[in-house]
XYZ file of C-alpha atoms in Angstrom:
615
model
C 110.696 116.243 82.454
C 108.638 115.917 79.311
C 110.223 116.974 76.034
C 107.829 119.315 74.182
C 109.495 118.497 70.862
C 109.036 114.742 71.181
C 105.699 115.145 72.974
C 103.536 117.351 70.722
C 100.296 118.654 72.167
C 97.214 117.002 70.611
C 95.042 119.481 68.712
C 92.065 118.762 70.993
C 93.856 120.279 73.996
C 95.934 123.268 72.814
C 95.614 124.934 76.240
C 98.005 122.294 77.613
C 100.821 123.653 75.429
C 102.485 125.910 78.043
C 102.265 123.141 80.655
C 103.901 120.622 78.325
C 106.621 123.128 77.427
C 107.318 123.668 81.132
C 107.671 119.915 81.665
C 104.545 119.514 83.812
C 102.809 117.025 81.504
C 104.026 114.417 79.051
C 102.493 112.036 76.501
C 100.503 110.066 79.088
C 98.641 113.047 80.505
C 98.053 114.751 77.169
C 96.904 111.485 75.602
C 94.379 110.778 78.358
C 93.024 114.314 78.326
C 92.782 114.415 74.519
C 90.772 111.172 74.568
C 88.223 112.600 77.010
C 88.138 115.889 75.087
C 86.994 113.935 72.043
C 84.336 112.060 74.011
C 82.955 114.727 76.342
C 82.302 118.428 75.971
C 84.200 119.488 79.073
C 85.498 122.838 80.269
C 89.258 123.343 79.629
C 89.865 123.823 83.361
C 88.240 120.469 84.090
C 90.402 118.814 81.444
C 93.421 120.534 83.013
C 92.350 119.092 86.379
C 92.208 115.641 84.790
C 95.787 116.071 83.554
C 96.847 117.180 87.057
C 95.203 114.160 88.703
C 96.803 111.709 86.264
C 100.202 113.353 86.704
C 99.820 113.315 90.485
C 99.153 109.599 90.388
C 102.301 109.094 88.306
C 104.270 110.960 90.987
C 102.944 108.730 93.779
C 100.109 110.924 95.056
C 96.836 109.179 95.835
C 95.112 112.494 95.211
C 96.012 116.123 94.592
C 94.832 118.900 96.856
C 93.383 121.789 94.918
C 95.233 124.333 97.024
C 98.618 122.645 96.528
C 98.791 122.757 92.744
C 101.396 123.134 91.269
C 103.737 122.426 94.239
C 102.735 118.767 94.223
C 103.872 118.395 90.594
C 107.477 119.531 91.063
C 109.930 116.838 89.971
C 113.665 116.526 89.429
C 114.707 118.757 86.560
C 111.745 121.116 86.788
C 111.933 124.703 88.002
C 109.400 125.396 90.783
C 109.303 129.095 89.871
C 108.479 128.274 86.245
C 105.649 125.984 87.326
C 104.246 128.596 89.699
C 104.269 131.185 86.904
C 101.944 129.155 84.666
C 98.309 130.225 84.314
C 96.803 127.935 86.942
C 93.167 128.368 88.005
C 92.699 129.079 91.700
C 91.610 126.293 94.028
C 88.185 127.910 94.210
C 87.933 128.040 90.420
C 88.971 124.399 90.126
C 86.334 123.449 92.706
C 83.563 125.337 90.896
C 84.392 123.834 87.511
C 84.769 120.311 88.852
C 81.551 120.575 90.857
C 79.497 121.319 87.773
C 81.524 119.433 85.196
C 81.071 116.211 83.254
C 84.204 114.325 84.283
C 83.914 114.454 88.053
C 81.750 112.709 90.595
C 81.429 114.081 94.144
C 82.572 111.531 96.714
C 79.572 112.174 98.950
C 77.201 110.676 96.362
C 79.171 107.418 96.350
C 79.377 107.361 100.166
C 75.626 107.926 100.372
C 75.011 105.011 98.042
C 73.745 107.138 95.173
C 74.300 105.238 91.943
C 75.789 106.967 88.982
C 78.171 106.590 86.073
C 81.822 105.799 86.643
C 83.658 109.023 85.854
C 87.437 109.495 85.648
C 87.639 111.899 88.604
C 86.300 111.973 92.165
C 86.212 115.170 94.219
C 86.252 114.662 97.984
C 86.405 118.038 99.709
C 89.595 119.643 98.406
C 91.037 116.281 97.358
C 90.873 115.356 93.680
C 91.338 111.680 92.816
C 91.645 109.570 89.738
C 88.662 107.255 90.197
C 90.812 104.131 90.659
C 92.877 105.687 93.449
C 89.765 106.888 95.238
C 88.273 103.390 95.020
C 91.478 101.823 96.408
C 91.693 104.309 99.282
C 88.028 103.791 100.093
C 88.476 100.017 100.089
C 91.439 100.188 102.491
C 89.546 102.526 104.845
C 86.441 100.324 104.856
C 88.428 97.085 105.236
C 90.453 98.426 108.158
C 87.400 99.839 109.917
C 85.264 96.741 109.433
C 88.017 94.354 110.529
C 88.721 96.391 113.655
C 85.009 96.499 114.462
C 84.639 92.734 114.100
C 87.608 91.671 116.226
C 87.443 88.009 117.212
C 87.970 87.046 120.858
C 91.529 86.043 121.757
C 93.123 84.202 124.644
C 92.272 85.096 128.218
C 94.655 87.510 129.906
C 95.914 84.807 132.264
C 96.587 82.291 129.495
C 98.251 84.889 127.296
C 100.493 86.209 130.076
C 101.769 82.698 130.698
C 102.575 82.215 127.014
C 104.220 85.639 126.827
C 106.427 84.674 129.762
C 107.574 81.608 127.804
C 108.646 83.826 124.911
C 109.876 86.997 126.628
C 110.467 85.887 130.197
C 108.673 87.495 133.158
C 107.735 91.092 132.509
C 109.942 93.628 134.275
C 108.941 96.912 135.912
C 109.330 98.897 132.650
C 106.738 98.331 129.897
C 108.057 96.033 127.154
C 106.679 97.348 123.869
C 107.895 94.310 121.949
C 105.893 92.109 124.322
C 102.861 94.385 123.904
C 103.153 94.255 120.103
C 103.332 90.452 120.064
C 100.310 90.187 122.365
C 98.316 92.542 120.160
C 99.342 90.677 117.012
C 97.952 87.323 118.181
C 94.758 88.782 119.615
C 93.689 91.459 117.124
C 92.698 91.565 113.462
C 95.221 94.255 112.473
C 98.401 95.303 114.260
C 100.895 97.932 113.122
C 104.416 97.631 114.532
C 106.316 100.828 113.835
C 109.953 101.479 114.617
C 113.232 102.858 113.353
C 116.421 100.914 112.685
C 117.704 98.786 115.535
C 114.524 99.035 117.619
C 113.874 95.287 117.521
C 111.268 94.905 114.789
C 112.726 91.589 113.621
C 113.021 90.322 117.201
C 109.374 91.238 117.731
C 108.322 89.447 114.536
C 110.174 86.266 115.581
C 108.612 86.307 119.033
C 105.193 87.051 117.568
C 105.667 83.954 115.427
C 106.660 81.966 118.519
C 103.651 83.249 120.429
C 101.328 82.304 117.558
C 102.690 78.743 117.628
C 102.319 78.524 121.412
C 98.724 79.688 121.100
C 98.211 77.120 118.345
C 99.618 74.349 120.556
C 97.238 75.368 123.342
C 94.339 75.144 120.896
C 95.552 71.904 119.360
C 95.905 73.468 115.911
C 99.220 74.701 114.482
C 98.824 78.151 112.933
C 99.286 78.795 109.228
C 101.545 81.852 109.062
C 103.100 83.638 106.095
C 105.991 86.109 106.193
C 105.851 88.538 103.291
C 107.535 91.700 102.018
C 107.053 93.945 98.994
C 110.263 92.864 97.200
C 112.216 89.650 96.826
C 115.259 91.210 98.456
C 113.251 92.405 101.455
C 111.532 89.008 101.766
C 114.877 87.197 101.737
C 116.326 89.531 104.362
C 113.235 89.081 106.492
C 113.543 85.296 106.315
C 117.251 85.381 107.182
C 116.800 87.821 110.054
C 113.872 85.924 111.563
C 115.780 82.642 111.251
C 118.650 84.206 113.194
C 116.287 85.327 115.939
C 114.646 81.900 116.115
C 118.036 80.364 116.959
C 118.156 82.554 120.080
C 114.839 81.294 121.460
C 114.792 78.739 124.258
C 111.618 76.925 123.264
C 110.669 73.267 122.631
C 111.664 71.813 119.256
C 107.970 71.213 118.502
C 107.596 75.009 118.438
C 110.939 75.951 116.854
C 110.734 73.469 113.944
C 107.490 74.797 112.423
C 108.647 78.362 113.096
C 111.809 77.732 111.080
C 109.709 76.242 108.277
C 107.537 79.347 107.952
C 107.683 80.444 104.290
C 108.853 83.942 103.417
C 107.856 85.379 100.083
C 106.869 88.514 98.237
C 103.350 89.849 98.570
C 102.892 89.400 94.826
C 103.836 85.736 94.977
C 101.712 85.203 98.089
C 98.717 86.572 96.183
C 99.479 84.495 93.085
C 100.355 87.337 90.725
C 99.833 86.563 87.063
C 99.564 88.426 83.771
C 95.902 89.266 84.397
C 96.021 90.052 88.109
C 96.066 88.167 91.402
C 94.711 84.643 91.791
C 93.952 85.189 95.470
C 91.087 87.577 96.126
C 87.778 87.711 98.001
C 86.473 84.698 96.051
C 89.637 82.617 96.605
C 91.095 84.019 99.837
C 94.349 83.084 101.499
C 93.949 80.315 104.045
C 96.492 81.650 106.535
C 95.668 82.394 110.144
C 98.260 85.173 110.265
C 100.107 87.194 107.624
C 103.106 89.279 108.739
C 104.264 91.919 106.259
C 107.664 93.587 106.674
C 108.950 96.818 105.067
C 105.409 98.165 104.776
C 106.737 101.638 103.957
C 107.410 100.234 100.470
C 103.895 98.814 100.024
C 101.741 100.765 97.586
C 98.064 101.549 98.100
C 96.892 99.243 95.253
C 98.960 96.347 96.612
C 97.522 96.768 100.113
C 94.045 96.894 98.585
C 94.676 93.546 96.898
C 96.121 92.006 100.074
C 93.187 93.053 102.251
C 90.752 91.702 99.663
C 92.481 88.313 99.814
C 92.414 87.948 103.624
C 89.667 85.980 105.313
C 87.908 87.763 108.149
C 89.609 85.570 110.734
C 93.130 86.199 109.442
C 95.313 88.380 111.628
C 97.348 90.943 109.708
C 100.594 92.307 111.175
C 102.169 95.288 109.398
C 105.792 96.075 110.266
C 107.978 98.955 109.138
C 109.526 102.367 109.581
C 107.101 105.171 108.636
C 109.938 107.672 108.230
C 111.569 105.796 105.360
C 110.917 106.530 101.719
C 107.474 105.530 100.565
C 106.597 103.139 97.767
C 107.852 104.013 94.292
C 104.224 103.533 93.256
C 101.131 105.244 94.665
C 100.696 106.134 98.320
C 102.522 106.340 101.645
C 100.447 103.703 103.366
C 102.393 103.043 106.569
C 103.003 106.732 107.296
C 99.319 107.438 106.688
C 98.215 104.663 109.057
C 100.535 105.845 111.826
C 99.433 109.442 111.289
C 95.770 108.408 111.233
C 96.215 106.693 114.596
C 97.956 109.778 116.018
C 95.178 112.084 114.803
C 92.577 110.129 116.744
C 94.201 108.795 119.958
C 90.904 107.352 121.175
C 90.049 105.730 117.848
C 90.190 101.988 117.128
C 93.282 102.211 114.948
C 95.314 104.032 117.613
C 94.879 101.039 119.902
C 96.407 98.796 117.230
C 99.634 100.753 116.578
C 102.726 99.995 118.668
C 105.824 102.136 118.235
C 109.144 100.564 119.213
C 111.339 103.435 120.334
C 114.228 101.813 122.191
C 117.343 101.465 119.997
C 119.237 98.194 120.477
C 121.438 97.878 117.387
C 123.702 100.886 117.883
C 122.997 102.072 121.389
C 120.849 105.136 121.833
C 123.889 107.441 122.062
C 125.646 106.162 118.956
C 126.355 108.662 116.210
C 124.159 106.850 113.689
C 121.192 106.644 116.050
C 121.544 110.301 117.025
C 121.872 111.389 113.398
C 118.807 109.388 112.382
C 116.818 110.884 115.263
C 117.810 114.444 114.358
C 116.852 113.903 110.720
C 113.564 112.350 111.771
C 112.923 115.347 114.014
C 113.685 117.779 111.155
C 116.455 119.504 113.131
C 119.000 120.804 110.579
C 120.992 122.679 113.221
C 121.337 119.536 115.317
C 122.325 117.485 112.270
C 125.042 119.965 111.298
C 126.353 120.162 114.871
C 126.641 116.384 115.011
C 128.306 116.133 111.613
C 130.767 118.890 112.573
C 131.678 117.194 115.870
C 135.408 116.327 115.549
C 134.994 113.113 117.549
C 131.987 111.870 115.568
C 133.465 112.920 112.234
C 136.959 111.476 112.592
C 137.532 109.729 109.236
C 139.144 106.700 110.922
C 137.096 106.261 114.089
C 133.951 108.396 113.823
C 130.554 106.816 113.269
C 129.286 109.768 111.244
C 131.675 111.384 108.767
C 130.772 114.483 106.767
C 132.450 115.541 103.534
C 131.374 118.919 102.137
C 132.260 118.994 98.406
C 132.092 122.802 98.463
C 134.467 123.210 101.405
C 137.692 123.093 99.403
C 138.789 124.035 95.894
C 140.598 120.691 95.725
C 138.643 117.434 95.544
C 137.422 116.780 99.118
C 136.288 113.285 98.101
C 139.734 112.111 96.926
C 140.544 110.281 100.182
C 137.070 108.751 100.243
C 137.426 107.485 96.678
C 140.829 106.013 97.497
C 139.289 104.211 100.482
C 136.467 102.860 98.310
C 138.969 101.704 95.707
C 140.821 99.779 98.442
C 137.537 98.057 99.252
C 137.036 97.374 95.539
C 140.501 95.813 95.292
C 139.656 93.501 98.207
C 136.430 92.516 96.486
C 138.225 91.724 93.227
C 140.894 89.699 95.060
C 138.451 87.357 96.811
C 136.346 87.124 93.631
C 139.400 85.997 91.646
C 140.128 83.409 94.340
C 136.625 81.968 93.963
C 135.626 82.836 97.523
C 131.957 83.474 96.752
C 130.709 83.745 100.325
C 133.551 86.081 101.321
C 132.921 88.156 98.198
C 129.262 88.618 99.100
C 130.245 89.635 102.618
C 132.810 92.088 101.273
C 130.218 93.557 98.904
C 127.858 94.182 101.833
C 130.506 96.218 103.689
C 130.360 99.314 101.501
C 128.118 101.021 98.953
C 127.656 104.518 97.583
C 124.012 105.575 97.892
C 122.827 108.463 95.721
C 119.599 110.420 95.466
C 119.282 110.072 91.699
C 120.906 108.380 88.731
C 122.288 111.285 86.706
C 124.305 114.408 87.394
C 127.615 115.003 89.203
C 126.304 113.457 92.439
C 124.330 110.673 90.752
C 124.721 106.912 90.488
C 126.067 106.971 86.928
C 128.895 109.359 87.866
C 129.938 107.451 90.994
C 129.660 104.067 89.292
C 131.871 105.207 86.426
C 134.381 106.884 88.725
C 134.810 103.883 91.023
C 134.699 101.222 88.337
C 137.381 102.964 86.292
C 139.662 103.292 89.314
C 139.122 99.713 90.511
C 139.723 98.257 87.050
C 142.955 100.205 86.735
C 144.122 99.235 90.227
C 143.471 95.510 89.650
C 144.472 95.280 85.979
C 140.984 93.979 85.258
C 139.897 93.655 81.634
C 136.111 93.419 81.199
C 134.558 91.149 78.594
C 132.528 92.613 75.740
C 129.436 92.209 77.904
C 131.105 94.188 80.700
C 131.865 91.284 83.054
C 134.975 91.035 85.221
C 135.853 89.342 88.550
C 134.498 91.429 91.404
C 131.856 93.238 89.360
C 128.951 94.033 91.724
C 125.554 93.820 90.023
C 121.896 94.370 90.821
C 118.951 92.679 89.135
C 116.514 95.197 87.625
C 113.502 93.006 86.922
C 111.853 89.967 88.478
C 112.778 86.657 86.879
C 110.983 83.596 88.223
C 113.095 81.289 86.056
C 116.235 82.103 88.043
C 114.300 83.025 91.203
C 115.926 86.465 91.155
C 114.035 89.661 91.873
C 114.332 93.346 91.203
C 116.874 94.682 93.705
C 118.777 91.426 94.324
C 122.547 92.009 94.350
C 125.402 89.699 93.479
C 129.077 89.695 92.546
C 131.022 88.047 89.710
C 133.499 85.398 90.916
C 135.877 82.946 89.246
C 134.984 79.311 89.955
C 137.180 76.600 88.431
C 138.364 79.016 85.777
C 134.857 80.152 84.778
C 133.120 83.409 85.610
C 129.978 82.950 87.683
C 127.749 85.400 89.516
C 127.171 84.714 93.209
C 123.903 85.650 94.889
C 122.795 85.030 98.449
C 120.851 81.776 98.818
C 119.094 80.028 101.717
C 121.933 77.498 102.032
C 124.874 79.613 100.912
C 125.860 81.403 97.703
C 123.987 80.570 94.494
C 126.282 80.524 91.445
C 124.720 81.426 88.091
C 126.053 81.949 84.579
C 126.224 85.628 83.588
C 124.538 84.894 80.263
C 121.520 83.354 81.961
C 120.750 86.307 84.212
C 117.888 88.763 83.811
C 118.822 92.409 83.216
C 121.481 93.648 85.645
C 123.361 96.902 86.280
C 126.698 97.582 87.966
C 126.300 98.792 91.555
C 129.438 100.241 93.047
C 126.792 102.897 93.604
C 122.990 102.650 93.688
C 120.019 104.887 94.429
C 118.836 105.278 97.994
C 115.419 104.085 96.837
C 116.953 100.791 95.634
C 118.827 100.400 98.930
C 115.635 100.040 100.967
C 115.509 96.726 102.774
C 119.331 96.479 102.761
C 122.057 97.181 105.302
C 125.723 97.995 104.736
C 128.592 98.159 107.186
C 129.677 101.610 106.017
C 127.580 103.251 103.280
C 128.370 106.599 101.673
C 125.267 108.796 101.328
C 125.598 111.370 98.531
C 123.106 114.241 98.365
C 122.658 116.643 95.426
C 122.785 120.393 95.856
C 119.584 122.418 96.248
C 117.131 123.029 94.696
C 116.764 119.339 93.759
C 113.225 118.192 94.615
C 114.735 114.860 95.700
C 116.282 116.517 98.757
C 114.009 115.502 101.603
C 114.013 114.078 105.099
C 112.783 110.617 104.082
C 115.543 110.188 101.502
C 118.291 111.378 103.870
C 116.953 109.269 106.752
C 116.644 106.145 104.595
C 120.226 106.505 103.361
C 121.683 107.041 106.830
C 119.741 104.160 108.380
C 121.196 101.667 105.896
C 124.364 101.809 108.044
C 125.316 99.150 110.568
C 128.499 100.671 112.024
C 129.500 103.882 110.191
C 128.092 106.306 107.627
C 129.769 108.959 105.491
C 127.626 111.842 104.236
C 128.809 113.650 101.099
C 126.735 116.826 100.864
C 126.996 120.586 100.978
C 125.798 122.460 104.040
C 122.799 123.677 102.058
C 121.912 120.163 100.952
C 122.013 118.909 104.560
C 119.787 121.774 105.726
C 117.228 121.318 102.949
C 117.194 117.521 103.168
C 116.650 117.602 106.935
C 113.953 120.265 106.977
C 111.917 119.158 103.944
C 109.378 116.360 104.272
C 107.971 114.372 101.362
C 104.361 115.252 100.705
C 102.453 112.297 99.310
C 98.939 113.686 99.024
C 96.345 111.262 100.361
C 93.150 111.225 102.348
C 93.912 107.959 104.128
C 95.141 109.414 107.424
C 92.145 111.728 107.708
C 89.628 109.065 106.790
C 91.131 106.439 109.110
C 90.990 108.947 111.957
C 87.276 109.432 111.360
C 87.477 112.771 109.565
C 85.471 113.260 106.349
């Protein structure tokens, strides 16, 4: 929330004062609006709309809907009632002012090819965009539509069925959606593979890769394929998981060898990111025949715009992810919008390119974790509470889903949980002191506390401090001045190409030959680096649920804040729960569970409507 003392209102825009005081706008919004107020004689309501659009973009919205202001601007620490009480113009008033103002261009004029000045705002129906976000959304819509309309011919049905049999075996009586997804991926320009945890997305990607190489062998030309993900951590996990699946395939070495050599990288590195932008674009496109992108829920709208611009027309794009997970920390909810756009128009071209994997393999469909994830996804708070209250499911020693209600007892209901986590911490310190780097990394992956936000009694800072203090005392550990000690779990907070570490990578401090090193996962085993040579890191006995995306833990602890936190939502709860491989503990009040299950994140966008053919 903006601080009105440290963020004075510029004299050009005094009408923003109450909004700044309420924490709606900060220095960025007031600075932008004040600049335009000096340049253009605009109505105060239009300048207010400009501040709203800029703020919406900062909060991840591609646009703001005139009828949903100020609900779309609620953030952690702000009071929804206070925001509602401000003197907001009505949606109709906003529309009238914007339609006749000097800062806004109607979208229809651009769609009709009418030239005009580039203005900071675009009004498309009831959707108000910052011009850059409207341009990005328009580019994605046009690229998807044009690529689907210009689909290149693929293999004949007979040839493809034979190759599919080599990869999947003969098709059984029940439809195999993984087989369908792989077939679509090698024959169509764009394929979206959607599925929750344990539904076989990685298996499908590996077999799609195998099918692409079999098709290439039949054509006499090996395919050029790239595996990519939005973060370094997600890219590494993708590479490891696909490599594991490749080992299970019974295919000739001439197919398996190039599959295993397929590079996995971040989207930024694939596009040649540099200080001034991306090296790969429409003028210097990627030369790949197929690009497979994992964890697409984390891909922002601008990044997808850049990727589509860099793909040749003949390149097949495969987008893989879970649309119910948290969206990108930047602008947009691209995967969810694409899946929704396909659902809105079942007969449209995009609908024919989306395959949803709905059979759970990892846990078993009746496992507690799978059932809990399904109930959260279905926004069924009663069902979630019934499952969490089930004595069999919630047994603290054998249950897959354990619920701890901090408000259920005047004593500390989390005391036993903390003691259990400290036992895990002691094990981590012990193997770290013994120099067992690989074992230490495996131990680190067993547990983690996942929080909605950083601060507050249920935040990362509180849980990190609580656990670290207890573990240090239990192991007689004495940190160095820089905070290092054997067993310290850390997470990298910025990309560093020098060390080949990326934002979100996790490691653990270990003692090797009497010296403290930090072990990170590497392609051929643990990588050992000097603590002093690392980029910025933070301690992660606990971490945010957002930062946990792309990771899995044997038994995570998901901590939810009490209402009315705006961070309580279905996507956050679902993402935390689905990080679990075998068990999950939920620390939340009954009210927090109800709100988190029944509240969906609203990332305002026009992508779903426009992809479905609506205006």
